[in-house]
Amino acid sequence: MKNSKHKTSDRMQWFQEARFGISLHFGLYTIPARGEWVRSSERMTVDEYQKYFDSFNPDKDCCREWAKLAKKAGAKYCVLTTKHHDGFCLFDTKLSEYSSINSPAKRDIVKEYVEACREEGLKVGLYYSLVDWHHPDYPAFGDRQHPLRHDPDSKERDKNCVWEKYLEYMHGQVMELMSNYGKIDLMVFDFSYWDFIGEKWNASELVRKIRKLQPDILINDRLGCEAIKEANPPAYVGDYDQSEQDIPREPVKNKKGENIPWESWFTVNNSWCFDPNDRNFKTPSNIIRALVNCVSKGGNLLLNMSPDAKGHINRPTVELLENVGAWLDKNGESIYGCRIADFAKPEWGRFTQKGNILYAHLFEQVVGHVNLPGMRGAVKDGRLLANGTEVIICDYWNPGIQTFDSPDDIFFNIGKPTAFTFPLPDRSDTVIRVELTDEKEKKMLKEEYQEDFKTSIRRVPF
Ligand code: GLC
């Protein structure tokens, strides 16, 4: 685009600095609490599902609770399901009766959520399902996910489906979301499948209209599937690659070999929607390390939590997120605004980097001092990020007697003698803030070492 303000890299900036977001799945399916696909998995008709509509009434202020918790967890942005595949809308829409306004809640949940996010200084993201099991013009028969896929009546019904009508509805609702809630930072579409992909959604037109109303908005890549990795992707592919319940092994690249922005999206337990029986919660350590893993590869983490039918977040989720938040409170500097480091992944953990500061994330209790491979001359100073304590930058503890991997390696330890093993202060991730040298300092330090080595000063282990 001509206006440089709206160049992809400019509008991506906040996202790539934020690194950590919270998503919420909330809707009618929250009441049966057997998965957000419950209408599909149990093949319910609209009538059978109606009882959830008739009793949808979350407590007041639930959105505030979500935003406060997201903030406390250290997240910088949120994403809420404004409409999931069941078609129920959490927002005031002129295009459908099937919304929270007409349920006993009589409230625009999206409005409350947007306001709550803004109060907490969180960027605002909206999820919108491309798939719609409620709309009369969305085909059902034979669709691998539609609740009525096996119903012979669907076959007849589908004959009268007018796809253009559905597109008009879907585009219209997205325009409502883009027009009625002020600045929206992130639009998350879900999802494309079979030939329901790309221009079947009239995707170029949709993205054009969205960007006209919200020029700085970021859009995920699910109007297509993987098309964002093409050498010359179509405009509708959006701004970033989004994977689900998985962290890519390597930084995500397009076919030209360029790194592209990406986000890994996964759940606090195994469910997107509230399920009281799913107690498979990840630990704070799991989440912290996953977040570091993402950032070390230039990606973001979007962590999903699910409110219950009254809109509240259960204890295990709260505790988990508070623990992650407490870690980020002390160590956030090694996450926010960080990128792929200039040094390869170390054996004992991961690196992240910001300018000339390298963050060494120690996941593993190593034996003796910690190896910094190939980093001789590169390190000026090291401190424990959480409390500012100096760490000892040192040489191999016994170079005269034993050999070590490379003379270009150096070491550090959090205590002396440097050959000793000291328990890591943070078992989830102890972060060392390493100040890197510039080229001149690097050369000097290397020369100093050569001199020292000749005169064997450094052979004294401590
Ligand atoms: C999966 C789930 C869907 C959920 C989405 C989030 O595709 O099936 O319900 O909204 O993940 O990415």
Short mmCIF file of C-alpha atoms and ligand atoms in Angstrom, two decimals:
data_model
loop_
_atom_site.label_atom_id
_atom_site.label_comp_id
_atom_site.label_asym_id
_atom_site.label_seq_id
_atom_site.Cartn_x
_atom_site.Cartn_y
_atom_site.Cartn_z
CA MET A 1 0.00 0.00 0.00
CA LYS A 2 1.11 3.57 -0.63
CA ASN A 3 0.66 4.98 2.85
CA SER A 4 3.75 3.83 4.75
CA LYS A 5 1.78 3.97 8.02
CA HIS A 6 -0.06 0.90 6.81
CA LYS A 7 2.85 -1.15 5.60
CA THR A 8 2.72 -4.72 6.89
CA SER A 9 5.90 -4.40 8.90
CA ASP A 10 4.67 -1.22 10.61
CA ARG A 11 1.32 -2.57 11.57
CA MET A 12 2.94 -5.82 12.80
CA GLN A 13 5.19 -3.99 15.22
CA TRP A 14 3.00 -4.03 18.34
CA PHE A 15 2.15 -7.70 17.75
CA GLN A 16 5.76 -8.76 17.49
CA GLU A 17 6.59 -6.83 20.63
CA ALA A 18 3.58 -8.15 22.55
CA ARG A 19 4.53 -11.83 22.17
CA PHE A 20 1.82 -13.07 24.56
CA GLY A 21 -1.96 -12.97 24.22
CA ILE A 22 -5.00 -14.61 25.84
CA SER A 23 -7.99 -15.94 23.91
CA LEU A 24 -11.42 -16.83 25.25
CA HIS A 25 -13.96 -19.30 23.90
CA PHE A 26 -17.37 -18.37 25.23
CA GLY A 27 -20.85 -18.98 23.87
CA LEU A 28 -23.94 -21.17 24.14
CA TYR A 29 -21.75 -24.31 24.06
CA THR A 30 -20.27 -23.18 27.39
CA ILE A 31 -23.51 -24.31 29.10
CA PRO A 32 -23.41 -28.04 28.13
CA ALA A 33 -19.62 -27.71 28.58
CA ARG A 34 -18.85 -30.67 26.31
CA GLY A 35 -16.84 -28.79 23.73
CA GLU A 36 -17.59 -25.87 21.42
CA TRP A 37 -18.38 -28.45 18.73
CA VAL A 38 -21.09 -30.06 20.89
CA ARG A 39 -23.87 -29.26 18.41
CA SER A 40 -21.88 -31.00 15.74
CA SER A 41 -20.50 -33.92 17.74
CA GLU A 42 -23.93 -34.72 19.21
CA ARG A 43 -25.69 -33.82 15.97
CA MET A 44 -28.18 -31.50 17.64
CA THR A 45 -30.81 -29.65 15.69
CA VAL A 46 -31.27 -25.91 16.18
CA ASP A 47 -34.33 -26.71 18.30
CA GLU A 48 -32.45 -29.12 20.54
CA TYR A 49 -29.78 -26.47 21.06
CA GLN A 50 -32.34 -23.76 21.78
CA LYS A 51 -32.44 -24.42 25.55
CA TYR A 52 -28.93 -23.01 25.81
CA PHE A 53 -29.98 -19.83 24.05
CA ASP A 54 -32.98 -19.59 26.38
CA SER A 55 -30.76 -19.72 29.46
CA PHE A 56 -27.65 -17.83 28.34
CA ASN A 57 -27.10 -15.24 31.06
CA PRO A 58 -23.52 -14.78 32.30
CA ASP A 59 -22.92 -12.68 35.40
CA LYS A 60 -22.39 -8.98 35.05
CA ASP A 61 -18.79 -7.82 34.92
CA CYS A 62 -17.50 -11.18 33.67
CA CYS A 63 -15.62 -9.41 30.88
CA ARG A 64 -13.82 -7.28 33.45
CA GLU A 65 -12.78 -10.48 35.24
CA TRP A 66 -11.32 -11.85 31.99
CA ALA A 67 -9.43 -8.71 31.10
CA LYS A 68 -8.03 -8.28 34.60
CA LEU A 69 -6.80 -11.86 34.62
CA ALA A 70 -5.28 -11.54 31.15
CA LYS A 71 -3.44 -8.43 32.31
CA LYS A 72 -2.28 -10.16 35.49
CA ALA A 73 -1.01 -13.07 33.38
CA GLY A 74 1.22 -10.62 31.50
CA ALA A 75 -0.71 -10.83 28.23
CA LYS A 76 -0.69 -7.81 25.95
CA TYR A 77 -3.71 -8.68 23.80
CA CYS A 78 -6.95 -10.66 23.94
CA VAL A 79 -9.14 -12.45 21.44
CA LEU A 80 -12.82 -13.29 22.06
CA THR A 81 -15.10 -15.59 20.04
CA THR A 82 -17.71 -13.11 18.84
CA LYS A 83 -19.41 -15.93 16.89
CA HIS A 84 -18.33 -19.56 16.87
CA HIS A 85 -19.40 -22.28 14.42
CA ASP A 86 -22.83 -22.61 16.09
CA GLY A 87 -23.65 -19.14 14.72
CA PHE A 88 -24.58 -17.57 18.07
CA CYS A 89 -23.40 -13.96 18.23
CA LEU A 90 -22.10 -12.31 21.37
CA PHE A 91 -22.73 -8.94 19.78
CA ASP A 92 -25.61 -6.73 18.80
CA THR A 93 -26.27 -7.52 15.16
CA LYS A 94 -28.93 -6.17 12.88
CA LEU A 95 -28.52 -9.18 10.64
CA SER A 96 -29.66 -11.92 13.03
CA GLU A 97 -31.91 -12.55 15.99
CA TYR A 98 -29.51 -15.20 17.22
CA SER A 99 -27.47 -13.05 19.58
CA SER A 100 -26.81 -12.38 23.24
CA ILE A 101 -29.00 -9.27 23.00
CA ASN A 102 -32.06 -11.48 22.44
CA SER A 103 -31.03 -14.10 25.02
CA PRO A 104 -31.85 -13.63 28.73
CA ALA A 105 -28.49 -11.81 29.03
CA LYS A 106 -29.89 -8.96 26.91
CA ARG A 107 -26.33 -7.62 26.68
CA ASP A 108 -23.75 -6.96 24.02
CA ILE A 109 -20.93 -9.07 25.43
CA VAL A 110 -18.51 -7.93 22.73
CA LYS A 111 -19.04 -4.31 23.74
CA GLU A 112 -18.37 -5.15 27.39
CA TYR A 113 -15.30 -7.16 26.42
CA VAL A 114 -13.85 -4.43 24.21
CA GLU A 115 -14.33 -1.86 26.96
CA ALA A 116 -12.80 -4.15 29.58
CA CYS A 117 -9.74 -4.79 27.41
CA ARG A 118 -9.25 -1.10 26.85
CA GLU A 119 -9.54 -0.42 30.58
CA GLU A 120 -6.69 -2.84 31.16
CA GLY A 121 -4.60 -1.49 28.30
CA LEU A 122 -4.91 -4.70 26.28
CA LYS A 123 -5.05 -4.74 22.49
CA VAL A 124 -8.43 -5.94 21.25
CA GLY A 125 -8.85 -9.04 19.10
CA LEU A 126 -12.08 -10.50 17.72
CA TYR A 127 -12.56 -14.09 16.55
CA TYR A 128 -15.26 -14.69 13.97
CA SER A 129 -16.23 -18.09 12.61
CA LEU A 130 -16.50 -18.32 8.83
CA VAL A 131 -18.36 -21.56 9.36
CA ASP A 132 -22.00 -21.17 10.47
CA TRP A 133 -24.26 -24.05 11.46
CA HIS A 134 -27.20 -21.82 12.18
CA HIS A 135 -27.54 -19.84 8.99
CA PRO A 136 -30.17 -21.21 6.58
CA ASP A 137 -27.94 -20.57 3.56
CA TYR A 138 -24.94 -22.43 4.93
CA PRO A 139 -25.01 -25.92 3.37
CA ALA A 140 -25.28 -28.87 5.74
CA PHE A 141 -25.62 -32.20 3.96
CA GLY A 142 -22.36 -34.10 3.63
CA ASP A 143 -20.35 -31.29 5.21
CA ARG A 144 -17.88 -33.07 7.44
CA GLN A 145 -18.66 -30.87 10.42
CA HIS A 146 -22.23 -29.64 10.12
CA PRO A 147 -24.53 -30.98 12.89
CA LEU A 148 -27.09 -31.97 10.25
CA ARG A 149 -24.62 -33.57 7.84
CA HIS A 150 -26.40 -36.95 7.92
CA ASP A 151 -29.95 -35.64 8.05
CA PRO A 152 -31.75 -36.52 4.78
CA ASP A 153 -33.85 -33.36 5.17
CA SER A 154 -30.65 -31.34 4.83
CA LYS A 155 -30.31 -32.57 1.30
CA GLU A 156 -33.62 -30.95 0.39
CA ARG A 157 -32.88 -27.86 2.45
CA ASP A 158 -29.48 -27.38 0.80
CA LYS A 159 -31.17 -27.11 -2.60
CA ASN A 160 -32.55 -23.76 -1.46
CA CYS A 161 -29.28 -22.51 0.03
CA VAL A 162 -28.05 -19.38 -1.68
CA TRP A 163 -24.35 -19.08 -0.94
CA GLU A 164 -24.28 -15.40 -1.91
CA LYS A 165 -26.83 -14.75 0.82
CA TYR A 166 -24.58 -16.33 3.38
CA LEU A 167 -21.63 -14.29 2.12
CA GLU A 168 -23.67 -11.12 2.35
CA TYR A 169 -24.58 -12.01 5.94
CA MET A 170 -21.04 -12.95 6.92
CA HIS A 171 -19.46 -9.88 5.31
CA GLY A 172 -22.21 -7.73 6.84
CA GLN A 173 -21.53 -9.04 10.33
CA VAL A 174 -17.79 -8.53 9.97
CA MET A 175 -18.49 -4.95 8.90
CA GLU A 176 -20.66 -4.49 12.00
CA LEU A 177 -17.76 -5.68 14.15
CA MET A 178 -15.39 -3.37 12.32
CA SER A 179 -17.73 -0.37 12.62
CA ASN A 180 -19.37 -0.51 16.03
CA TYR A 181 -16.58 -1.00 18.56
CA GLY A 182 -13.92 1.57 17.79
CA LYS A 183 -10.40 0.51 16.93
CA ILE A 184 -9.99 -3.24 16.61
CA ASP A 185 -6.40 -4.46 16.65
CA LEU A 186 -6.77 -8.05 15.55
CA MET A 187 -9.23 -10.07 13.49
CA VAL A 188 -9.10 -13.84 13.81
CA PHE A 189 -11.04 -15.88 11.25
CA ASP A 190 -11.76 -19.58 11.70
CA PHE A 191 -11.55 -21.56 9.39
CA SER A 192 -11.16 -22.71 5.78
CA TYR A 193 -11.62 -26.29 4.65
CA TRP A 194 -12.34 -28.24 1.47
CA ASP A 195 -13.30 -25.71 -1.17
CA PHE A 196 -14.57 -23.35 1.53
CA ILE A 197 -11.42 -21.33 1.23
CA GLY A 198 -10.07 -18.05 -0.12
CA GLU A 199 -12.30 -16.53 -2.78
CA LYS A 200 -15.16 -18.88 -1.84
CA TRP A 201 -15.45 -16.52 1.16
CA ASN A 202 -14.99 -13.61 -1.25
CA ALA A 203 -11.90 -13.12 0.83
CA SER A 204 -10.07 -10.41 -1.14
CA GLU A 205 -13.15 -8.23 -1.05
CA LEU A 206 -13.69 -8.95 2.65
CA VAL A 207 -10.11 -8.02 3.56
CA ARG A 208 -10.30 -4.89 1.41
CA LYS A 209 -13.44 -3.76 3.22
CA ILE A 210 -11.96 -4.56 6.64
CA ARG A 211 -8.79 -2.59 5.95
CA LYS A 212 -10.80 0.34 4.70
CA LEU A 213 -12.56 0.59 8.07
CA GLN A 214 -9.63 -0.52 10.22
CA PRO A 215 -6.43 0.33 8.33
CA ASP A 216 -4.06 -0.87 11.06
CA ILE A 217 -5.82 -4.13 11.89
CA LEU A 218 -3.95 -7.42 11.81
CA ILE A 219 -5.68 -10.47 10.30
CA ASN A 220 -4.77 -14.11 10.82
CA ASP A 221 -4.19 -16.41 7.87
CA ARG A 222 -7.24 -18.69 8.03
CA LEU A 223 -9.13 -17.20 5.12
CA GLY A 224 -6.65 -19.42 3.33
CA CYS A 225 -4.74 -22.52 4.42
CA GLU A 226 -0.97 -22.16 4.47
CA ALA A 227 -1.22 -19.69 1.55
CA ILE A 228 0.67 -17.15 3.65
CA LYS A 229 3.79 -19.21 2.96
CA GLU A 230 3.52 -18.77 -0.81
CA ALA A 231 6.21 -16.75 -2.55
CA ASN A 232 3.53 -14.35 -3.81
CA PRO A 233 0.59 -14.82 -1.47
CA PRO A 234 -2.85 -13.40 -2.31
CA ALA A 235 -3.79 -10.27 -0.33
CA TYR A 236 -6.39 -12.13 1.75
CA VAL A 237 -3.84 -14.35 3.50
CA GLY A 238 -3.52 -11.79 6.25
CA ASP A 239 -0.56 -10.86 8.35
CA TYR A 240 0.64 -13.88 10.28
CA ASP A 241 0.75 -17.64 10.28
CA GLN A 242 -1.26 -19.30 13.03
CA SER A 243 -0.72 -22.84 14.23
CA GLU A 244 -2.86 -24.69 16.70
CA GLN A 245 -1.88 -26.92 19.66
CA ASP A 246 1.64 -27.02 18.32
CA ILE A 247 4.85 -25.02 18.31
CA PRO A 248 6.81 -25.09 15.04
CA ARG A 249 10.22 -26.76 15.23
CA GLU A 250 11.92 -23.85 13.45
CA PRO A 251 11.12 -20.18 12.84
CA VAL A 252 8.29 -20.06 10.27
CA LYS A 253 9.46 -19.11 6.78
CA ASN A 254 7.76 -18.51 3.47
CA LYS A 255 8.79 -20.24 0.25
CA LYS A 256 11.29 -17.47 -0.41
CA GLY A 257 13.02 -18.48 2.82
CA GLU A 258 12.05 -15.28 4.64
CA ASN A 259 10.97 -15.40 8.27
CA ILE A 260 7.28 -14.54 8.60
CA PRO A 261 5.35 -13.47 11.72
CA TRP A 262 3.60 -16.35 13.42
CA GLU A 263 1.60 -17.31 16.45
CA SER A 264 1.08 -20.59 18.22
CA TRP A 265 -2.39 -20.94 19.70
CA PHE A 266 -3.10 -23.48 22.39
CA THR A 267 -5.23 -24.23 25.41
CA VAL A 268 -4.55 -24.13 29.18
CA ASN A 269 -5.87 -27.71 29.41
CA ASN A 270 -7.04 -29.78 26.43
CA SER A 271 -10.25 -27.88 25.73
CA TRP A 272 -11.06 -24.65 23.91
CA CYS A 273 -14.40 -24.40 25.66
CA PHE A 274 -15.05 -24.77 29.39
CA ASP A 275 -15.11 -28.43 30.46
CA PRO A 276 -15.22 -29.10 34.20
CA ASN A 277 -13.95 -32.63 33.61
CA ASP A 278 -10.83 -31.56 31.77
CA ARG A 279 -8.26 -31.32 34.53
CA ASN A 280 -5.29 -31.77 32.22
CA PHE A 281 -3.88 -28.38 32.95
CA LYS A 282 -0.49 -27.42 31.72
CA THR A 283 1.86 -26.29 34.45
CA PRO A 284 3.24 -22.76 34.76
CA SER A 285 6.60 -24.21 33.71
CA ASN A 286 5.04 -25.71 30.56
CA ILE A 287 3.57 -22.36 29.60
CA ILE A 288 6.63 -20.28 30.46
CA ARG A 289 8.91 -22.58 28.48
CA ALA A 290 6.47 -22.72 25.58
CA LEU A 291 6.36 -18.93 25.53
CA VAL A 292 10.16 -18.74 25.53
CA ASN A 293 10.24 -21.41 22.83
CA CYS A 294 7.93 -19.30 20.62
CA VAL A 295 9.79 -16.04 21.21
CA SER A 296 13.18 -17.69 20.59
CA LYS A 297 11.84 -18.58 17.11
CA GLY A 298 10.33 -15.15 16.50
CA GLY A 299 6.74 -16.17 17.27
CA ASN A 300 3.88 -15.29 19.64
CA LEU A 301 1.87 -17.43 22.01
CA LEU A 302 -1.91 -17.09 22.20
CA LEU A 303 -3.12 -19.02 25.23
CA ASN A 304 -6.78 -19.94 25.45
CA MET A 305 -8.81 -19.89 28.64
CA SER A 306 -12.49 -20.69 28.90
CA PRO A 307 -15.02 -19.06 31.21
CA ASP A 308 -17.83 -21.19 32.67
CA ALA A 309 -21.52 -20.63 31.90
CA LYS A 310 -21.70 -17.80 34.43
CA GLY A 311 -18.67 -16.19 32.82
CA HIS A 312 -16.16 -17.01 35.55
CA ILE A 313 -12.69 -18.50 35.19
CA ASN A 314 -12.02 -21.60 37.28
CA ARG A 315 -9.39 -21.82 40.02
CA PRO A 316 -6.79 -23.96 38.18
CA THR A 317 -6.79 -21.51 35.25
CA VAL A 318 -6.53 -18.50 37.53
CA GLU A 319 -3.65 -20.05 39.47
CA LEU A 320 -1.86 -21.06 36.30
CA LEU A 321 -2.16 -17.62 34.74
CA GLU A 322 -1.19 -15.84 37.94
CA ASN A 323 1.97 -17.94 38.15
CA VAL A 324 2.86 -17.18 34.56
CA GLY A 325 2.19 -13.51 35.31
CA ALA A 326 4.44 -13.57 38.38
CA TRP A 327 7.28 -14.96 36.26
CA LEU A 328 6.68 -12.39 33.53
CA ASP A 329 6.63 -9.65 36.12
CA LYS A 330 10.25 -10.40 36.91
CA ASN A 331 11.39 -11.73 33.56
CA GLY A 332 9.15 -10.02 31.00
CA GLU A 333 12.11 -8.08 29.65
CA SER A 334 13.35 -11.34 28.12
CA ILE A 335 10.03 -11.83 26.27
CA TYR A 336 8.40 -8.54 25.24
CA GLY A 337 10.06 -6.99 22.22
CA CYS A 338 12.49 -9.89 21.91
CA ARG A 339 13.45 -11.69 18.73
CA ILE A 340 15.45 -14.62 17.41
CA ALA A 341 18.94 -14.43 18.91
CA ASP A 342 22.16 -14.13 16.92
CA PHE A 343 23.41 -17.31 18.62
CA ALA A 344 22.27 -20.89 18.05
CA LYS A 345 20.06 -22.66 20.58
CA PRO A 346 22.19 -23.77 23.56
CA GLU A 347 22.02 -27.28 24.96
CA TRP A 348 20.50 -26.28 28.29
CA GLY A 349 17.68 -23.98 27.19
CA ARG A 350 17.04 -21.15 24.79
CA PHE A 351 18.14 -17.66 23.89
CA THR A 352 16.06 -14.60 23.16
CA GLN A 353 17.56 -11.23 22.24
CA LYS A 354 16.80 -7.52 22.16
CA GLY A 355 19.47 -5.22 20.72
CA ASN A 356 22.77 -5.98 22.42
CA ILE A 357 21.12 -7.84 25.28
CA LEU A 358 20.98 -11.59 25.07
CA TYR A 359 18.70 -13.49 27.43
CA ALA A 360 19.90 -16.95 28.40
CA HIS A 361 16.93 -19.03 29.49
CA LEU A 362 18.16 -21.90 31.64
CA PHE A 363 15.68 -24.75 31.62
CA GLU A 364 18.08 -27.45 32.68
CA GLN A 365 20.17 -27.85 35.81
CA VAL A 366 23.57 -28.36 34.26
CA VAL A 367 26.52 -29.94 36.02
CA GLY A 368 29.13 -27.33 36.93
CA HIS A 369 29.39 -24.09 35.03
CA VAL A 370 27.16 -23.27 32.08
CA ASN A 371 28.63 -23.35 28.61
CA LEU A 372 28.19 -20.41 26.22
CA PRO A 373 29.21 -21.99 22.94
CA GLY A 374 31.43 -19.91 20.67
CA MET A 375 30.84 -16.77 22.72
CA ARG A 376 34.37 -15.89 23.72
CA GLY A 377 34.73 -12.11 23.59
CA ALA A 378 31.00 -11.63 23.08
CA VAL A 379 30.01 -11.21 26.71
CA LYS A 380 30.54 -8.01 28.66
CA ASP A 381 28.41 -8.68 31.70
CA GLY A 382 25.82 -11.11 33.07
CA ARG A 383 23.10 -10.66 35.70
CA LEU A 384 20.21 -12.72 36.98
CA LEU A 385 17.29 -10.95 35.33
CA ALA A 386 14.89 -11.60 38.21
CA ASN A 387 16.92 -9.80 40.89
CA GLY A 388 19.92 -8.17 39.25
CA THR A 389 22.57 -10.36 40.93
CA GLU A 390 25.84 -10.56 39.02
CA VAL A 391 26.74 -13.93 37.53
CA ILE A 392 30.33 -14.99 37.07
CA ILE A 393 31.59 -15.09 33.51
CA CYS A 394 34.49 -17.47 33.43
CA ASP A 395 36.70 -19.78 31.43
CA TYR A 396 36.65 -23.52 31.51
CA TRP A 397 37.47 -24.42 35.11
CA ASN A 398 40.42 -26.72 34.37
CA PRO A 399 41.84 -25.93 30.93
CA GLY A 400 45.40 -27.00 31.67
CA ILE A 401 44.47 -30.55 32.61
CA GLN A 402 41.30 -31.37 30.72
CA THR A 403 40.19 -30.36 27.29
CA PHE A 404 36.92 -28.67 26.53
CA ASP A 405 34.85 -28.33 23.39
CA SER A 406 36.27 -25.19 21.87
CA PRO A 407 38.65 -22.39 22.92
CA ASP A 408 35.96 -20.02 21.69
CA ASP A 409 33.55 -21.25 24.35
CA ILE A 410 33.17 -19.42 27.62
CA PHE A 411 31.15 -20.23 30.73
CA PHE A 412 29.17 -18.70 33.51
CA ASN A 413 28.03 -19.70 36.93
CA ILE A 414 25.76 -18.19 39.54
CA GLY A 415 28.32 -18.86 42.32
CA LYS A 416 31.90 -19.79 43.07
CA PRO A 417 33.88 -22.02 42.74
CA THR A 418 32.82 -21.98 39.16
CA ALA A 419 33.23 -25.73 38.85
CA PHE A 420 30.47 -26.27 41.40
CA THR A 421 26.83 -26.93 40.72
CA PHE A 422 24.33 -24.52 42.27
CA PRO A 423 20.58 -25.18 42.16
CA LEU A 424 18.88 -22.84 39.72
CA PRO A 425 16.86 -20.19 41.57
CA ASP A 426 13.91 -20.60 39.19
CA ARG A 427 13.14 -24.18 38.19
CA SER A 428 10.81 -23.06 35.40
CA ASP A 429 13.29 -20.78 33.70
CA THR A 430 16.20 -18.90 35.27
CA VAL A 431 16.98 -16.00 32.98
CA ILE A 432 20.45 -14.48 32.70
CA ARG A 433 20.64 -11.04 31.17
CA VAL A 434 23.80 -10.98 29.12
CA GLU A 435 25.20 -7.72 27.83
CA LEU A 436 26.96 -8.31 24.55
CA THR A 437 30.13 -6.59 23.43
CA ASP A 438 30.53 -4.61 20.25
CA GLU A 439 33.10 -5.70 17.65
CA LYS A 440 35.92 -3.62 19.17
CA GLU A 441 35.35 -4.94 22.67
CA LYS A 442 35.07 -8.44 21.32
CA LYS A 443 38.46 -8.22 19.64
CA MET A 444 40.03 -6.82 22.78
CA LEU A 445 38.62 -9.52 25.03
CA LYS A 446 39.82 -12.22 22.65
CA GLU A 447 43.32 -10.78 22.55
CA GLU A 448 43.39 -10.52 26.33
CA TYR A 449 42.50 -14.18 26.53
CA GLN A 450 45.32 -15.15 24.19
CA GLU A 451 47.77 -13.29 26.44
CA ASP A 452 46.35 -14.78 29.63
CA PHE A 453 46.42 -18.21 28.17
CA LYS A 454 50.10 -17.93 27.29
CA THR A 455 50.97 -16.88 30.81
CA SER A 456 48.54 -19.46 32.22
CA ILE A 457 46.90 -17.01 34.62
CA ARG A 458 43.51 -18.50 33.87
CA ARG A 459 44.63 -21.98 34.81
CA VAL A 460 43.94 -21.12 38.44
CA PRO A 461 40.44 -22.50 38.70
CA PHE A 462 39.13 -20.14 41.43
C1 GLC B 1 -9.97 -25.68 16.60
C2 GLC B 1 -11.32 -25.95 17.22
C3 GLC B 1 -12.14 -24.69 17.18
C4 GLC B 1 -11.40 -23.59 17.86
C5 GLC B 1 -10.09 -23.40 17.16
C6 GLC B 1 -9.17 -22.37 17.70
O1 GLC B 1 -10.06 -25.49 15.23
O2 GLC B 1 -11.94 -26.98 16.54
O3 GLC B 1 -13.35 -24.90 17.79
O4 GLC B 1 -12.14 -22.43 17.86
O5 GLC B 1 -9.38 -24.60 17.20
O6 GLC B 1 -8.07 -22.28 16.85
#
